[in-house]
């Protein structure tokens, strides 16, 4: 029997999930929810979603339509309430990143999911990009040897972002940084144990403080790292849709460079060589849906579980506190505050 899903929030990400559900044999759309009737009308205009499946109120949708799971893709500041409602009703939940905007709320949702014994997942899909999966494999196989340093850089020219994100302090952290910080821990299979963050806005920027950030961090196995990220860069508007990404893993035996989607391995005493990422059999969203299916059907613990993502939420909260308090913060200590 197909898993019946309600999608909450029909913006770009919600419509991405809608398309994935409509092509995944294990799933069936139960309903779409959005607070804007005009958005729902546009979603149902192509005939793939029936008007009777469209709701402006999530509670009405799950009361009137038979469903097994909810995908929450609403704006970042409105994730908590629909997740809490769905979990309280015993429904599986897959929520877009950021999980919530506070570690306290995230811990509360994980606790509720475990009390109800229902799956809760966070769509940290960057960890499943082929470049990150390849880097994880090389590091796990010992090709680089022990990794001592990580350098990550992300630049993006000023662009239109969602209204809810543009109003947040540290918008680049919530919009992009949370992706990369989650992926770095996943690739290295290490927890981050300390962060020191500077949050600022370029002189020409029009975002609230935190359109740009610089972060120093340490992992539990003594790996050190730095991360620079900005939504206020310039000069590469026509390169990769205005985005530039670079990542370097420095190991004892080799250094791995990741530039956009290209990987180059530099082993000691050998010429640099490109590393193939392998074929893309499934989208990152489909990988997450497969995890959700296994969790619902057989109770398998998802790799991208809510509990797993508490580490990422703790790191993000540590970054925001560090930027405010101007000192090193240990994400693991923050987790202990809420347990």
Tab-separated table of C-alpha atoms in Angstrom:
chain	number	residue	atom	x	y	z
A	1	UNK	CA	0.000	0.000	0.000
A	2	UNK	CA	1.350	3.419	-0.966
A	3	UNK	CA	2.346	5.851	1.770
A	4	UNK	CA	-0.152	8.726	1.699
A	5	UNK	CA	1.547	12.091	2.104
A	6	UNK	CA	0.426	15.629	2.929
A	7	UNK	CA	2.819	18.327	1.670
A	8	UNK	CA	2.763	21.526	3.760
A	9	UNK	CA	4.061	24.640	2.024
A	10	UNK	CA	3.787	24.844	-1.754
A	11	UNK	CA	6.653	27.166	-2.517
A	12	UNK	CA	9.564	26.010	-4.708
A	13	UNK	CA	10.719	23.304	-2.292
A	14	UNK	CA	7.188	22.078	-1.671
A	15	UNK	CA	6.656	21.747	-5.404
A	16	UNK	CA	9.953	19.858	-5.690
A	17	UNK	CA	8.636	17.355	-3.144
A	18	UNK	CA	5.311	17.188	-4.941
A	19	UNK	CA	7.053	16.153	-8.171
A	20	UNK	CA	9.134	13.570	-6.333
A	21	UNK	CA	6.051	12.040	-4.698
A	22	UNK	CA	4.176	11.887	-7.973
A	23	UNK	CA	6.979	9.806	-9.524
A	24	UNK	CA	7.796	7.567	-6.539
A	25	UNK	CA	5.886	4.239	-6.633
A	26	UNK	CA	5.881	3.919	-2.835
A	27	UNK	CA	4.031	7.214	-2.335
A	28	UNK	CA	0.671	8.773	-3.057
A	29	UNK	CA	-0.278	12.423	-2.612
A	30	UNK	CA	-3.033	12.886	-0.041
A	31	UNK	CA	-3.168	16.685	0.104
A	32	UNK	CA	-1.357	19.972	-0.422
A	33	UNK	CA	-1.437	22.742	2.191
A	34	UNK	CA	-0.564	26.411	1.823
A	35	UNK	CA	-1.887	29.525	3.527
A	36	UNK	CA	-2.244	31.285	0.154
A	37	UNK	CA	-5.288	30.184	-1.916
A	38	UNK	CA	-3.679	31.594	-5.063
A	39	UNK	CA	-0.677	29.305	-4.597
A	40	UNK	CA	-2.958	26.283	-4.247
A	41	UNK	CA	-4.917	27.323	-7.335
A	42	UNK	CA	-1.690	27.461	-9.332
A	43	UNK	CA	-0.626	24.028	-8.056
A	44	UNK	CA	-3.928	22.443	-9.093
A	45	UNK	CA	-4.153	24.240	-12.440
A	46	UNK	CA	-2.313	21.528	-14.395
A	47	UNK	CA	-4.699	18.799	-13.299
A	48	UNK	CA	-2.091	16.756	-11.402
A	49	UNK	CA	-3.557	17.835	-8.066
A	50	UNK	CA	-7.318	17.845	-7.569
A	51	UNK	CA	-8.895	20.964	-5.994
A	52	UNK	CA	-10.371	18.740	-3.255
A	53	UNK	CA	-6.783	17.883	-2.246
A	54	UNK	CA	-5.898	21.524	-1.596
A	55	UNK	CA	-6.229	23.063	1.874
A	56	UNK	CA	-5.271	26.314	3.574
A	57	UNK	CA	-5.334	24.618	6.984
A	58	UNK	CA	-3.142	21.615	7.800
A	59	UNK	CA	-5.383	20.293	10.554
A	60	UNK	CA	-8.317	20.165	8.152
A	61	UNK	CA	-6.183	18.338	5.609
A	62	UNK	CA	-5.143	15.548	7.964
A	63	UNK	CA	-8.658	15.332	9.425
A	64	UNK	CA	-10.357	15.004	6.050
A	65	UNK	CA	-7.805	13.056	4.021
A	66	UNK	CA	-6.353	9.677	4.955
A	67	UNK	CA	-2.617	10.117	5.383
A	68	UNK	CA	0.440	8.391	6.810
A	69	UNK	CA	3.117	11.065	6.586
A	70	UNK	CA	3.657	14.805	6.301
A	71	UNK	CA	6.388	16.682	4.434
A	72	UNK	CA	6.904	20.157	5.896
A	73	UNK	CA	8.313	22.600	3.332
A	74	UNK	CA	6.899	25.848	4.667
A	75	UNK	CA	9.067	28.896	5.459
A	76	UNK	CA	11.911	28.304	7.961
A	77	UNK	CA	10.169	30.211	10.749
A	78	UNK	CA	7.039	28.049	10.513
A	79	UNK	CA	8.382	24.485	10.736
A	80	UNK	CA	7.712	23.768	14.393
A	81	UNK	CA	3.900	23.938	14.540
A	82	UNK	CA	3.105	21.612	11.594
A	83	UNK	CA	5.775	19.123	12.732
A	84	UNK	CA	4.356	19.102	16.249
A	85	UNK	CA	0.785	18.648	15.003
A	86	UNK	CA	1.720	15.781	12.679
A	87	UNK	CA	3.809	13.964	15.280
A	88	UNK	CA	1.099	14.366	17.913
A	89	UNK	CA	-1.303	12.645	15.486
A	90	UNK	CA	1.141	9.753	15.056
A	91	UNK	CA	2.185	10.679	11.503
A	92	UNK	CA	5.694	10.304	10.104
A	93	UNK	CA	7.395	13.624	9.344
A	94	UNK	CA	10.021	14.744	6.855
A	95	UNK	CA	10.849	18.418	7.418
A	96	UNK	CA	12.940	20.652	5.182
A	97	UNK	CA	16.050	22.178	6.653
A	98	UNK	CA	16.376	24.118	8.843
A	99	UNK	CA	14.735	21.663	11.232
A	100	UNK	CA	13.534	24.633	13.323
A	101	UNK	CA	15.073	27.988	14.205
A	102	UNK	CA	15.970	26.883	17.738
A	103	UNK	CA	17.720	23.900	19.257
A	104	UNK	CA	15.171	23.824	22.092
A	105	UNK	CA	12.301	23.334	19.631
A	106	UNK	CA	14.238	20.692	17.711
A	107	UNK	CA	14.895	18.703	20.902
A	108	UNK	CA	11.189	18.955	21.744
A	109	UNK	CA	10.161	17.520	18.387
A	110	UNK	CA	12.654	14.643	18.625
A	111	UNK	CA	11.344	13.825	22.092
A	112	UNK	CA	7.740	13.876	20.854
A	113	UNK	CA	8.565	11.634	17.865
A	114	UNK	CA	10.237	9.095	20.136
A	115	UNK	CA	7.318	9.180	22.567
A	116	UNK	CA	4.903	8.526	19.690
A	117	UNK	CA	7.280	6.004	18.097
A	118	UNK	CA	6.989	7.612	14.660
A	119	UNK	CA	9.747	8.524	12.170
A	120	UNK	CA	11.048	12.085	12.110
A	121	UNK	CA	13.527	13.078	9.403
A	122	UNK	CA	15.242	16.295	8.349
A	123	UNK	CA	15.916	16.877	4.654
A	124	UNK	CA	19.640	17.568	4.889
A	125	UNK	CA	20.031	16.565	1.267
A	126	UNK	CA	23.495	18.073	0.641
A	127	UNK	CA	25.130	15.156	2.462
A	128	UNK	CA	23.842	12.967	-0.372
A	129	UNK	CA	25.302	15.040	-3.213
A	130	UNK	CA	27.674	12.871	-5.211
A	131	UNK	CA	30.694	15.068	-4.443
A	132	UNK	CA	30.169	14.749	-0.684
A	133	UNK	CA	29.419	11.026	-0.892
A	134	UNK	CA	32.631	10.503	-2.863
A	135	UNK	CA	34.659	12.527	-0.354
A	136	UNK	CA	33.160	10.505	2.510
A	137	UNK	CA	34.104	7.242	0.785
A	138	UNK	CA	37.697	8.314	0.124
A	139	UNK	CA	38.165	9.462	3.722
A	140	UNK	CA	36.525	6.331	5.166
A	141	UNK	CA	38.761	4.149	2.965
A	142	UNK	CA	41.847	5.881	4.356
A	143	UNK	CA	42.983	7.341	1.035
A	144	UNK	CA	43.759	10.703	2.644
A	145	UNK	CA	45.009	9.272	5.935
A	146	UNK	CA	44.024	11.207	9.075
A	147	UNK	CA	42.458	14.529	8.079
A	148	UNK	CA	44.007	17.448	9.941
A	149	UNK	CA	42.394	20.464	8.290
A	150	UNK	CA	39.269	21.398	6.353
A	151	UNK	CA	38.826	24.649	4.423
A	152	UNK	CA	35.407	25.526	2.995
A	153	UNK	CA	34.360	28.616	1.026
A	154	UNK	CA	30.999	29.608	-0.417
A	155	UNK	CA	30.312	32.803	-2.367
A	156	UNK	CA	27.088	33.973	-3.920
A	157	UNK	CA	26.187	37.268	-5.534
A	158	UNK	CA	23.229	39.259	-4.147
A	159	UNK	CA	20.041	37.556	-5.308
A	160	UNK	CA	16.396	37.318	-4.439
A	161	UNK	CA	15.805	35.013	-1.500
A	162	UNK	CA	12.539	34.224	0.226
A	163	UNK	CA	11.033	37.014	2.321
A	164	UNK	CA	11.150	34.901	5.481
A	165	UNK	CA	14.855	34.125	5.018
A	166	UNK	CA	15.852	37.665	4.032
A	167	UNK	CA	14.449	39.004	7.307
A	168	UNK	CA	16.512	36.669	9.482
A	169	UNK	CA	19.772	37.617	11.117
A	170	UNK	CA	22.496	35.261	9.904
A	171	UNK	CA	20.491	34.520	6.755
A	172	UNK	CA	23.479	32.934	4.995
A	173	UNK	CA	23.864	30.482	7.888
A	174	UNK	CA	20.203	29.406	7.773
A	175	UNK	CA	20.038	29.378	3.988
A	176	UNK	CA	23.333	27.725	3.030
A	177	UNK	CA	25.662	27.284	5.996
A	178	UNK	CA	23.437	24.696	7.639
A	179	UNK	CA	23.811	22.542	4.498
A	180	UNK	CA	27.591	22.623	4.464
A	181	UNK	CA	28.106	22.253	8.226
A	182	UNK	CA	25.866	19.179	8.218
A	183	UNK	CA	27.665	17.713	5.195
A	184	UNK	CA	31.137	18.284	6.668
A	185	UNK	CA	30.311	16.369	9.847
A	186	UNK	CA	28.698	13.637	7.764
A	187	UNK	CA	31.705	13.328	5.432
A	188	UNK	CA	34.255	13.216	8.258
A	189	UNK	CA	31.970	11.165	10.533
A	190	UNK	CA	33.000	13.452	13.383
A	191	UNK	CA	31.085	15.765	15.682
A	192	UNK	CA	31.983	19.463	15.848
A	193	UNK	CA	33.134	20.351	19.354
A	194	UNK	CA	33.892	24.085	19.136
A	195	UNK	CA	33.049	27.068	16.914
A	196	UNK	CA	34.133	30.698	16.799
A	197	UNK	CA	32.028	32.854	14.505
A	198	UNK	CA	32.043	36.389	13.132
A	199	UNK	CA	28.782	37.542	11.582
A	200	UNK	CA	28.679	40.696	9.475
A	201	UNK	CA	27.209	42.440	6.450
A	202	UNK	CA	29.200	43.853	3.536
A	203	UNK	CA	29.250	47.678	3.298
A	204	UNK	CA	27.092	47.433	0.181
A	205	UNK	CA	24.802	44.709	1.529
A	206	UNK	CA	21.103	45.194	2.262
A	207	UNK	CA	20.512	42.059	4.358
A	208	UNK	CA	20.273	42.090	8.160
A	209	UNK	CA	23.517	41.351	9.989
A	210	UNK	CA	24.751	37.936	8.945
A	211	UNK	CA	24.556	38.072	5.169
A	212	UNK	CA	28.218	37.053	5.467
A	213	UNK	CA	30.021	34.910	8.052
A	214	UNK	CA	33.424	33.490	8.923
A	215	UNK	CA	33.622	30.405	11.131
A	216	UNK	CA	36.483	28.553	12.784
A	217	UNK	CA	35.649	25.089	14.107
A	218	UNK	CA	37.155	21.989	15.677
A	219	UNK	CA	36.106	18.358	15.392
A	220	UNK	CA	36.292	15.718	18.099
A	221	UNK	CA	39.347	13.994	16.544
A	222	UNK	CA	41.422	17.196	16.499
A	223	UNK	CA	40.593	18.094	12.896
A	224	UNK	CA	40.505	21.881	12.507
A	225	UNK	CA	38.527	23.858	9.963
A	226	UNK	CA	37.564	27.249	8.596
A	227	UNK	CA	34.483	28.260	6.642
A	228	UNK	CA	33.769	31.543	4.860
A	229	UNK	CA	30.333	32.111	3.372
A	230	UNK	CA	28.459	35.055	1.922
A	231	UNK	CA	25.323	36.056	0.075
A	232	UNK	CA	26.989	39.393	-0.773
A	233	UNK	CA	29.858	38.501	-3.102
A	234	UNK	CA	30.496	40.097	-6.492
A	235	UNK	CA	32.120	39.508	-9.845
A	236	UNK	CA	30.894	36.050	-10.785
A	237	UNK	CA	27.271	36.685	-11.706
A	238	UNK	CA	27.550	34.497	-14.802
A	239	UNK	CA	29.451	31.624	-13.204
A	240	UNK	CA	27.372	28.657	-11.998
A	241	UNK	CA	24.281	30.833	-11.488
A	242	UNK	CA	26.256	33.300	-9.394
A	243	UNK	CA	27.592	30.697	-6.951
A	244	UNK	CA	31.113	29.500	-6.205
A	245	UNK	CA	32.000	26.661	-3.843
A	246	UNK	CA	35.379	25.277	-2.815
A	247	UNK	CA	36.306	22.653	-0.217
A	248	UNK	CA	39.705	21.215	0.734
A	249	UNK	CA	40.384	18.202	2.977
A	250	UNK	CA	44.045	18.107	4.030
A	251	UNK	CA	45.171	14.625	5.069
A	252	UNK	CA	48.449	13.037	6.083
A	253	UNK	CA	48.766	11.131	2.795
A	254	UNK	CA	46.749	13.255	0.398
A	255	UNK	CA	44.679	16.400	-0.075
A	256	UNK	CA	41.277	16.321	-1.725
A	257	UNK	CA	40.005	19.414	-3.539
A	258	UNK	CA	36.303	19.840	-4.269
A	259	UNK	CA	35.481	22.705	-6.616
A	260	UNK	CA	31.802	22.945	-7.424
A	261	UNK	CA	31.117	19.371	-8.608
A	262	UNK	CA	34.687	18.486	-9.596
A	263	UNK	CA	37.047	16.548	-7.331
A	264	UNK	CA	40.854	16.427	-7.611
A	265	UNK	CA	42.993	14.142	-5.445
A	266	UNK	CA	46.606	15.129	-4.745
A	267	UNK	CA	48.472	12.168	-3.228
A	268	UNK	CA	52.025	12.490	-1.948
A	269	UNK	CA	54.551	11.850	-4.704
A	270	UNK	CA	51.881	11.511	-7.415
A	271	UNK	CA	50.438	13.821	-10.026
A	272	UNK	CA	47.020	15.285	-9.217
A	273	UNK	CA	44.174	13.222	-10.650
A	274	UNK	CA	40.447	13.830	-11.084
A	275	UNK	CA	38.068	11.606	-9.136
A	276	UNK	CA	34.825	10.465	-10.692
A	277	UNK	CA	31.691	10.956	-8.645
A	278	UNK	CA	29.844	8.029	-10.181
A	279	UNK	CA	26.421	7.945	-11.786
A	280	UNK	CA	23.462	9.709	-10.227
A	281	UNK	CA	20.965	6.891	-9.905
A	282	UNK	CA	18.504	8.846	-7.768
A	283	UNK	CA	17.991	12.445	-6.736
A	284	UNK	CA	18.963	13.448	-3.221
A	285	UNK	CA	15.250	13.889	-2.452
A	286	UNK	CA	14.525	10.364	-3.646
A	287	UNK	CA	17.233	9.021	-1.332
A	288	UNK	CA	15.461	10.708	1.574
A	289	UNK	CA	12.068	9.393	0.491
A	290	UNK	CA	13.509	5.869	0.349
A	291	UNK	CA	14.750	6.298	3.919
A	292	UNK	CA	11.318	7.524	4.998
A	293	UNK	CA	9.658	4.544	3.314
A	294	UNK	CA	11.878	2.075	5.153
A	295	UNK	CA	11.270	3.881	8.435
A	296	UNK	CA	7.484	3.776	7.976
A	297	UNK	CA	7.266	0.214	6.651
A	298	UNK	CA	9.909	-1.614	8.685
A	299	UNK	CA	10.906	0.786	11.457
A	300	UNK	CA	14.446	1.237	10.145
A	301	UNK	CA	16.268	4.166	11.740
A	302	UNK	CA	16.837	6.840	9.055
A	303	UNK	CA	20.329	8.114	8.431
A	304	UNK	CA	18.880	11.640	8.334
A	305	UNK	CA	16.812	11.253	11.514
A	306	UNK	CA	15.717	14.142	13.670
A	307	UNK	CA	17.964	12.913	16.473
A	308	UNK	CA	20.940	12.795	14.108
A	309	UNK	CA	20.169	16.352	13.011
A	310	UNK	CA	20.296	17.658	16.574
A	311	UNK	CA	24.071	17.740	16.072
A	312	UNK	CA	23.638	20.124	13.137
A	313	UNK	CA	21.132	22.266	15.026
A	314	UNK	CA	23.540	22.483	17.969
A	315	UNK	CA	26.344	23.628	15.651
A	316	UNK	CA	24.130	26.303	14.068
A	317	UNK	CA	23.023	27.566	17.472
A	318	UNK	CA	26.643	27.575	18.615
A	319	UNK	CA	27.508	29.724	15.588
A	320	UNK	CA	24.791	32.273	16.366
A	321	UNK	CA	25.764	32.424	20.051
A	322	UNK	CA	29.429	32.744	19.211
A	323	UNK	CA	28.717	35.604	16.799
A	324	UNK	CA	26.767	37.388	19.527
A	325	UNK	CA	29.030	36.609	22.492
A	326	UNK	CA	32.320	36.746	20.564
A	327	UNK	CA	33.776	33.583	22.089
A	328	UNK	CA	34.265	29.889	21.376
A	329	UNK	CA	31.123	27.801	21.929
A	330	UNK	CA	30.926	24.004	22.285
A	331	UNK	CA	27.826	22.618	20.493
A	332	UNK	CA	27.942	19.495	22.654
A	333	UNK	CA	27.503	21.605	25.786
A	334	UNK	CA	24.444	23.236	24.207
A	335	UNK	CA	22.915	19.809	23.647
A	336	UNK	CA	23.443	18.953	27.312
A	337	UNK	CA	21.521	22.125	28.284
A	338	UNK	CA	18.337	20.717	26.701
A	339	UNK	CA	18.628	17.086	27.803
